[in-house]
mmCIF file of N, CA and C in Angstrom:
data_model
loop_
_atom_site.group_PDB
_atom_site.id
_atom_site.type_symbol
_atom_site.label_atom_id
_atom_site.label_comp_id
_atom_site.label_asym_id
_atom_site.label_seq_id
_atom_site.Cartn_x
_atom_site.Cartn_y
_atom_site.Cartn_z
ATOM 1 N N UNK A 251 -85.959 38.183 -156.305
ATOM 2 C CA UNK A 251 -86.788 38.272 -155.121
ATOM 3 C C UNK A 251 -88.141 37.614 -155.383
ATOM 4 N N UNK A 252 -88.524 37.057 -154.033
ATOM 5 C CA UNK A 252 -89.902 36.245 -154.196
ATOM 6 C C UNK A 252 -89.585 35.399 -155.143
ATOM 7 N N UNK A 253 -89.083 34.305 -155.657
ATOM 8 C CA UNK A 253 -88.838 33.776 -156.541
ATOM 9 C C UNK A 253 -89.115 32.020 -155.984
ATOM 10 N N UNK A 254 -89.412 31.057 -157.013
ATOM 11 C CA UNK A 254 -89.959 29.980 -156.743
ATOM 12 C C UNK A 254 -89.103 29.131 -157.544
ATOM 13 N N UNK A 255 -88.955 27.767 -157.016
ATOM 14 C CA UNK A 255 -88.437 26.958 -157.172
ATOM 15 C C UNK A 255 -88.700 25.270 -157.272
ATOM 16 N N UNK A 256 -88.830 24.319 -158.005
ATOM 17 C CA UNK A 256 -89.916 23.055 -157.262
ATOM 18 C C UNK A 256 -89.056 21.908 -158.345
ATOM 19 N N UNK A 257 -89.274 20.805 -157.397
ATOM 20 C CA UNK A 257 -88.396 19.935 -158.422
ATOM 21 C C UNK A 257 -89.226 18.434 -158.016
ATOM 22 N N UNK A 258 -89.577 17.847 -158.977
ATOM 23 C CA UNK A 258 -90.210 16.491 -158.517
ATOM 24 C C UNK A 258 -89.385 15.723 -159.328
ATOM 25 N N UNK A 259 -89.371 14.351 -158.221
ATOM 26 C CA UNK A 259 -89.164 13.085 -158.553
ATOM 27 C C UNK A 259 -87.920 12.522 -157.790
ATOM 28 N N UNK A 260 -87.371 11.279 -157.522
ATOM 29 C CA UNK A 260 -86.089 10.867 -156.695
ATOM 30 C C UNK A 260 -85.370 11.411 -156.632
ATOM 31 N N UNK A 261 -84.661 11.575 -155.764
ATOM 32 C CA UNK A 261 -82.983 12.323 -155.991
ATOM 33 C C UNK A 261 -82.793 13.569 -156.614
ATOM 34 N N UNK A 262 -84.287 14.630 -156.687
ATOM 35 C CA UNK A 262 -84.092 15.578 -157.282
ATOM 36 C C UNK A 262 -83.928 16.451 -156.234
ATOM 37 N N UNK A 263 -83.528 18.106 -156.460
ATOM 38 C CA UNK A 263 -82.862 19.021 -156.021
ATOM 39 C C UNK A 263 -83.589 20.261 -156.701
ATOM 40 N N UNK A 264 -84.365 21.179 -155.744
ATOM 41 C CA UNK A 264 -84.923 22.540 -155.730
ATOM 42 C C UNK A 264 -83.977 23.511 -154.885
ATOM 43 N N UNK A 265 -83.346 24.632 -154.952
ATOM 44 C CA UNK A 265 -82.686 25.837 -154.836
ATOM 45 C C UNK A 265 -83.604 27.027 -155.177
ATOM 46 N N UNK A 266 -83.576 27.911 -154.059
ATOM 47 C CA UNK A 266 -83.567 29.030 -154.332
ATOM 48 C C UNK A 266 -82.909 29.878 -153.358
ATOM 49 N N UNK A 267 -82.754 31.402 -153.873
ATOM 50 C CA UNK A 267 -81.852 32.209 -153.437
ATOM 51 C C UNK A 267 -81.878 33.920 -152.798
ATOM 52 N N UNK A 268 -82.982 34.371 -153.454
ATOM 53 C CA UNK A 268 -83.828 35.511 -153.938
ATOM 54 C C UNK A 268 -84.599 35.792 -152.243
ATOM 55 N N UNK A 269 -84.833 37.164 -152.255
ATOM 56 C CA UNK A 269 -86.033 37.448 -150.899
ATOM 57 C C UNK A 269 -86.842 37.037 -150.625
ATOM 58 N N UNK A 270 -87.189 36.506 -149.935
ATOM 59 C CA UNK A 270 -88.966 36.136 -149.655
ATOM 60 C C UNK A 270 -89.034 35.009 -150.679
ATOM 61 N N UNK A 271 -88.265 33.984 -151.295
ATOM 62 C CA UNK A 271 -88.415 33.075 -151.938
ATOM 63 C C UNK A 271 -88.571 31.957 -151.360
ATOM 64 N N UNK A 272 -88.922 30.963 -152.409
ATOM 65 C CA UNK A 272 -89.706 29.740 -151.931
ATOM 66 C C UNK A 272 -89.621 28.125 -152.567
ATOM 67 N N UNK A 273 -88.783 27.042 -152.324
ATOM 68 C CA UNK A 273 -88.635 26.006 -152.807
ATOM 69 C C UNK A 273 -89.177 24.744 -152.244
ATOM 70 N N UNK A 274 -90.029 24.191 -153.431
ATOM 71 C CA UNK A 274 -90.187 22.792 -153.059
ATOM 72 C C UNK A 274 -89.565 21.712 -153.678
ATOM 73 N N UNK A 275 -89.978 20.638 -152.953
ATOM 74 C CA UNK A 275 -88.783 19.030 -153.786
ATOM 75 C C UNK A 275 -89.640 17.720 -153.477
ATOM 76 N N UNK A 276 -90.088 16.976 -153.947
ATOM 77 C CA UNK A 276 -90.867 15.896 -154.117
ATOM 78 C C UNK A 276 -90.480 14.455 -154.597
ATOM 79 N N UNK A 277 -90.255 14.079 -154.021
ATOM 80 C CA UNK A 277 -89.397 12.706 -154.254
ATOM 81 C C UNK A 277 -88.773 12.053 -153.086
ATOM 82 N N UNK A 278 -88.499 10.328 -153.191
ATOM 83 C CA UNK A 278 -87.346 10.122 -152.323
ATOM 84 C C UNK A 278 -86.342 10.576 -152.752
ATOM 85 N N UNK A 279 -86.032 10.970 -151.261
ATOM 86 C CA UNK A 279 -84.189 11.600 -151.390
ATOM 87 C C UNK A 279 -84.296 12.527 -152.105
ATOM 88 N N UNK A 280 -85.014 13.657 -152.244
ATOM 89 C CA UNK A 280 -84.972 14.699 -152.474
ATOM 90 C C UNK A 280 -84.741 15.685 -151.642
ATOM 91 N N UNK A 281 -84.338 16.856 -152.181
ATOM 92 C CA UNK A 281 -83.992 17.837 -151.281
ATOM 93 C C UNK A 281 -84.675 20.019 -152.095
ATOM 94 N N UNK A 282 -85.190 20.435 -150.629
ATOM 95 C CA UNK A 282 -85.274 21.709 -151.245
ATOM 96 C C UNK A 282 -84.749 22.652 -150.172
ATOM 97 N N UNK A 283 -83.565 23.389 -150.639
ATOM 98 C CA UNK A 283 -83.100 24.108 -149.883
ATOM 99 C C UNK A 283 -83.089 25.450 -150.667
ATOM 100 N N UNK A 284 -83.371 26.560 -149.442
ATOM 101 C CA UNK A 284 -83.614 27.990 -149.340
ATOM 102 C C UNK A 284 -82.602 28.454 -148.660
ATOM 103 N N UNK A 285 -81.818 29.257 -149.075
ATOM 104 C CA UNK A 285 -80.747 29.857 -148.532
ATOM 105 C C UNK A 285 -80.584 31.595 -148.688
ATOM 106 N N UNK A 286 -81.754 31.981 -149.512
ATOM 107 C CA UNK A 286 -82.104 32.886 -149.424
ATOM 108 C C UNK A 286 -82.903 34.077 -147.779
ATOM 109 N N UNK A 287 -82.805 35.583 -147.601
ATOM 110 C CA UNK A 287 -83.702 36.391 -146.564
ATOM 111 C C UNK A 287 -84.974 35.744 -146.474
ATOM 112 N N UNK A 288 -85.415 35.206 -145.270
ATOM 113 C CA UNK A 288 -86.870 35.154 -144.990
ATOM 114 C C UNK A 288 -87.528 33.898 -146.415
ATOM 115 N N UNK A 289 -86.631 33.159 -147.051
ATOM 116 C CA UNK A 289 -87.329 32.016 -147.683
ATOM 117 C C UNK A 289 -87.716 30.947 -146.662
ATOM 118 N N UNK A 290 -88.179 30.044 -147.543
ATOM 119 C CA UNK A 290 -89.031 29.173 -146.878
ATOM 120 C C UNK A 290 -88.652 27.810 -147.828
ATOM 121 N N UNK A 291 -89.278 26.321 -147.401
ATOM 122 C CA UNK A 291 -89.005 25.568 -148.332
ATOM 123 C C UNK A 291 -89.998 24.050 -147.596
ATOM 124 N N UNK A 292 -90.334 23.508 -148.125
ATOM 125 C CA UNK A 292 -91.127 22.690 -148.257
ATOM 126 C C UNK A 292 -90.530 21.093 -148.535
ATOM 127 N N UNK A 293 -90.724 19.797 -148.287
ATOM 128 C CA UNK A 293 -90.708 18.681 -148.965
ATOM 129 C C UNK A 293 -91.769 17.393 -148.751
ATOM 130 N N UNK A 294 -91.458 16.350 -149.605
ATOM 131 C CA UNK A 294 -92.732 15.337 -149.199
ATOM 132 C C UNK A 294 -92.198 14.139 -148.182
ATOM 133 N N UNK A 295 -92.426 13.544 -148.148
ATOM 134 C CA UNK A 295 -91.776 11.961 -146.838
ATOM 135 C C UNK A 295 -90.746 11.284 -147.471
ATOM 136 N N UNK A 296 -90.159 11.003 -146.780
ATOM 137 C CA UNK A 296 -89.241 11.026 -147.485
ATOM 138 C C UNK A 296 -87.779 11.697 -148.598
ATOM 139 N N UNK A 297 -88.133 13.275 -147.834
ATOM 140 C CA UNK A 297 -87.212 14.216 -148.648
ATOM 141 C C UNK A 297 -87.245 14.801 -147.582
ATOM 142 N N UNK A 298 -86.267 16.261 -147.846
ATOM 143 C CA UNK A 298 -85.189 17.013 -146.544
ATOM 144 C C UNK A 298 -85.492 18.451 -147.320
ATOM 145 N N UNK A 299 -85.102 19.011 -146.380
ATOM 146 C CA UNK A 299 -85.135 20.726 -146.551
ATOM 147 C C UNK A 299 -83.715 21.130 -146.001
ATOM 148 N N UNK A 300 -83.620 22.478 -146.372
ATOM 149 C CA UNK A 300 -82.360 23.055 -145.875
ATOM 150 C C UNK A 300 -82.553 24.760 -146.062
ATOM 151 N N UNK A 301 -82.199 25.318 -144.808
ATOM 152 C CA UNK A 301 -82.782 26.666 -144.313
ATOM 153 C C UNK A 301 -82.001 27.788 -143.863
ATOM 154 N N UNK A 302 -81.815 28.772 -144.148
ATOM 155 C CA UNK A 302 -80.537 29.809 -143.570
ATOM 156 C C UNK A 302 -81.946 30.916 -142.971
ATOM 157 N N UNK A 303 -81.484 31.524 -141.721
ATOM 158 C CA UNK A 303 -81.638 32.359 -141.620
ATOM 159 C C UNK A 303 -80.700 33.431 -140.938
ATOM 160 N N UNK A 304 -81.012 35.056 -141.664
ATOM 161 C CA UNK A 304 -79.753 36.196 -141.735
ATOM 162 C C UNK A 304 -80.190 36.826 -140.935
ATOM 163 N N UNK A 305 -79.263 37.295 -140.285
ATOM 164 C CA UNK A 305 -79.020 38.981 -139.708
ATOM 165 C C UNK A 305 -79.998 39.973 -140.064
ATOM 166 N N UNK A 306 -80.266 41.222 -139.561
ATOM 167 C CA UNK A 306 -80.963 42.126 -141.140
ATOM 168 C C UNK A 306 -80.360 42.876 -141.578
ATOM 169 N N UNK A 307 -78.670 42.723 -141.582
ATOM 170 C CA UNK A 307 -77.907 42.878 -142.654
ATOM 171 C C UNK A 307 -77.755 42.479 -143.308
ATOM 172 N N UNK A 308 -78.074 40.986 -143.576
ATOM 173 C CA UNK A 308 -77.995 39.856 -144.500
ATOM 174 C C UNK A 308 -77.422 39.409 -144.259
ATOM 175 N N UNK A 309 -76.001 39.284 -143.180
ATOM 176 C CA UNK A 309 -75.004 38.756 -142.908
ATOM 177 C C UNK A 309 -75.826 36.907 -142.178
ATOM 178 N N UNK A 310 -75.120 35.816 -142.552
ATOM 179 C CA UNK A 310 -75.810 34.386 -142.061
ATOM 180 C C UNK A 310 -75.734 33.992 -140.726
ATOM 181 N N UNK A 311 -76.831 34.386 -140.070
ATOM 182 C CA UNK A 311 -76.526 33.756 -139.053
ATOM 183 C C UNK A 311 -76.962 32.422 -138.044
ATOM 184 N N UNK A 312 -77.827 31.302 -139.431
ATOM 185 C CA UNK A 312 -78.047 30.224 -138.775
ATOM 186 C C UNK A 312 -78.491 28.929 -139.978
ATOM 187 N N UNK A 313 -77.834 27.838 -140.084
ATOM 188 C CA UNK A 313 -78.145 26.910 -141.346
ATOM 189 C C UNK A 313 -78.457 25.692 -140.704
ATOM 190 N N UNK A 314 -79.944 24.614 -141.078
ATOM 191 C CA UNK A 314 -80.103 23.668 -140.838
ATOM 192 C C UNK A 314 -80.649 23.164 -141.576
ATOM 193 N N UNK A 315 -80.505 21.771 -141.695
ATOM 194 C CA UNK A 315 -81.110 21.143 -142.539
ATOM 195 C C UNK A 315 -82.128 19.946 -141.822
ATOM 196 N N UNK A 316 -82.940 19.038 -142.260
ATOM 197 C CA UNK A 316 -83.792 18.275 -141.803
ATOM 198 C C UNK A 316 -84.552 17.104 -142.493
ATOM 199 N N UNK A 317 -84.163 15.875 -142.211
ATOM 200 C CA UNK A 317 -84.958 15.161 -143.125
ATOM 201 C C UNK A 317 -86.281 15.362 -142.647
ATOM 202 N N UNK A 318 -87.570 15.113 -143.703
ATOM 203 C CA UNK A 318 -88.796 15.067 -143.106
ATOM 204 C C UNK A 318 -89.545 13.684 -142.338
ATOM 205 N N UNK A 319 -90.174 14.441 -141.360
ATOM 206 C CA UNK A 319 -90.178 13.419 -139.966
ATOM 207 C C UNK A 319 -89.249 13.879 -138.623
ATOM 208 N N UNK A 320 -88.081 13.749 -139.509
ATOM 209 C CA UNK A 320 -87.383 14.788 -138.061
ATOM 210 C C UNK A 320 -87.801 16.210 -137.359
ATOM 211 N N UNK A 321 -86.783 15.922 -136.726
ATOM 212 C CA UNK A 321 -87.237 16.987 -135.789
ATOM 213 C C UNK A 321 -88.318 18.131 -135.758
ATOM 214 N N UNK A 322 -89.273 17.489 -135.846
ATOM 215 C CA UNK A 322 -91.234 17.996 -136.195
ATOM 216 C C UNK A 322 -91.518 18.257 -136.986
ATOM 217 N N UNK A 323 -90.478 18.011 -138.259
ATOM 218 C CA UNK A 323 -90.621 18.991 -139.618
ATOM 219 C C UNK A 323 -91.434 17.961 -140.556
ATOM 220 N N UNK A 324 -92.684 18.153 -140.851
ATOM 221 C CA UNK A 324 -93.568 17.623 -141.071
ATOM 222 C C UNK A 324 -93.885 17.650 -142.809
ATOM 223 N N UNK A 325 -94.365 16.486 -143.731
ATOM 224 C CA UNK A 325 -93.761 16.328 -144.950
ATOM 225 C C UNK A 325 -95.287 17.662 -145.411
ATOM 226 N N UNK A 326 -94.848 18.267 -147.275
ATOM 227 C CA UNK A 326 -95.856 19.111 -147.546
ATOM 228 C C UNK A 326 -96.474 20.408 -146.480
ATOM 229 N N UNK A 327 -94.995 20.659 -145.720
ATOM 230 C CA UNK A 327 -95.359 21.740 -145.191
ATOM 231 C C UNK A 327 -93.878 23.026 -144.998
ATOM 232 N N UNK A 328 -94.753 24.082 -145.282
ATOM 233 C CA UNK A 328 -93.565 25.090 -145.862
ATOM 234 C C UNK A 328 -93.119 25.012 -144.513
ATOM 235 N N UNK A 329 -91.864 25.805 -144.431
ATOM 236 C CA UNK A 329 -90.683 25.866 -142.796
ATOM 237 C C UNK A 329 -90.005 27.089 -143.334
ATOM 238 N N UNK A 330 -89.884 28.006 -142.391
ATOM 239 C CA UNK A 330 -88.615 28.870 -142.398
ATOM 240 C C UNK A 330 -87.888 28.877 -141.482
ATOM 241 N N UNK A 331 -86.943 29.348 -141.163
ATOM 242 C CA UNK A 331 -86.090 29.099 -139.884
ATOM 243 C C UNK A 331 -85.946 30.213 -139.507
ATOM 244 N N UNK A 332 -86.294 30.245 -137.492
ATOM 245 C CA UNK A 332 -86.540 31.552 -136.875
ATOM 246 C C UNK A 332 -84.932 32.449 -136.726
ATOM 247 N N UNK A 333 -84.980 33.169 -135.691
ATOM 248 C CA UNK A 333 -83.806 33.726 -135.492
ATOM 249 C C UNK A 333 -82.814 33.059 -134.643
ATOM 250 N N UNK A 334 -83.974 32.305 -133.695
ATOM 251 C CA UNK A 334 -82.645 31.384 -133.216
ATOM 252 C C UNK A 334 -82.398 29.446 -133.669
ATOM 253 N N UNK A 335 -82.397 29.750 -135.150
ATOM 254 C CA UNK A 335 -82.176 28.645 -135.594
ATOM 255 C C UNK A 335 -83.396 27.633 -135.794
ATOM 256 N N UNK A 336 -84.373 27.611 -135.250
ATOM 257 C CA UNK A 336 -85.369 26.564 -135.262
ATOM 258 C C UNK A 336 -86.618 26.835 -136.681
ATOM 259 N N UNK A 337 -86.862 25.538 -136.806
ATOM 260 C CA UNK A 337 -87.699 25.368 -138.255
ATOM 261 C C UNK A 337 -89.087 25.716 -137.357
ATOM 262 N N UNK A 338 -89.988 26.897 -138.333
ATOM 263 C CA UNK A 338 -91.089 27.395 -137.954
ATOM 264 C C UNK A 338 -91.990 27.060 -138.997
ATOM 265 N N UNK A 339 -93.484 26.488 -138.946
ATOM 266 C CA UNK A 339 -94.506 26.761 -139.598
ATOM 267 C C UNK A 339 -94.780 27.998 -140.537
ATOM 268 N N UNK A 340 -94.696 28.027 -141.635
ATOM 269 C CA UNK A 340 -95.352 29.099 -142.278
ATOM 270 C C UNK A 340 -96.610 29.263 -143.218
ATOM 271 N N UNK A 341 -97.639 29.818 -142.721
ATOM 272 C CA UNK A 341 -98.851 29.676 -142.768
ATOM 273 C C UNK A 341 -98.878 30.175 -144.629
#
């Protein structure tokens, strides 16, 4: 839980899994995906995120992913994904 994650450079790959956890990824073609309750995840221009958010049973009930630039998801900025699927600002 709360647990952190960060990976720099091309083609690299940040995971995390844990509560309230948190991954970043820095590079082209990088990727940081959170698939963890209430995580969050971050990347720079050129890199993608990937986001679950659960039930509050934990059960999954929504996965997206996003290169940055798309769909408003803006590079060096954390995102979690709300309840109905959409990437949110997290302050």
């Amino acid at each position: 839980d709360s647990s952190a994650s960060s990976a720099t450079g091309d083609s690299s790959a940040s995971s995390a899994t844990g509560y309230s956890s948190a991954s970043s990824a820095t590079g082209v073609a990088a990727v940081a995906m959170n698939i963890g309750y209430e995580g969050k995840a971050k990347a720079s221009e050129g890199a993608a995120i990937v986001l679950c958010a659960h039930n509050t049973d934990g059960t999954l009930r929504h996965i997206r992913a996003s290169k940055i630039g798309d769909n408003g998801v803006k590079p060096d900025t954390w995102y979690a994904l709300s309840q109905d699927g959409e990437f949110v600002e997290v302050k």
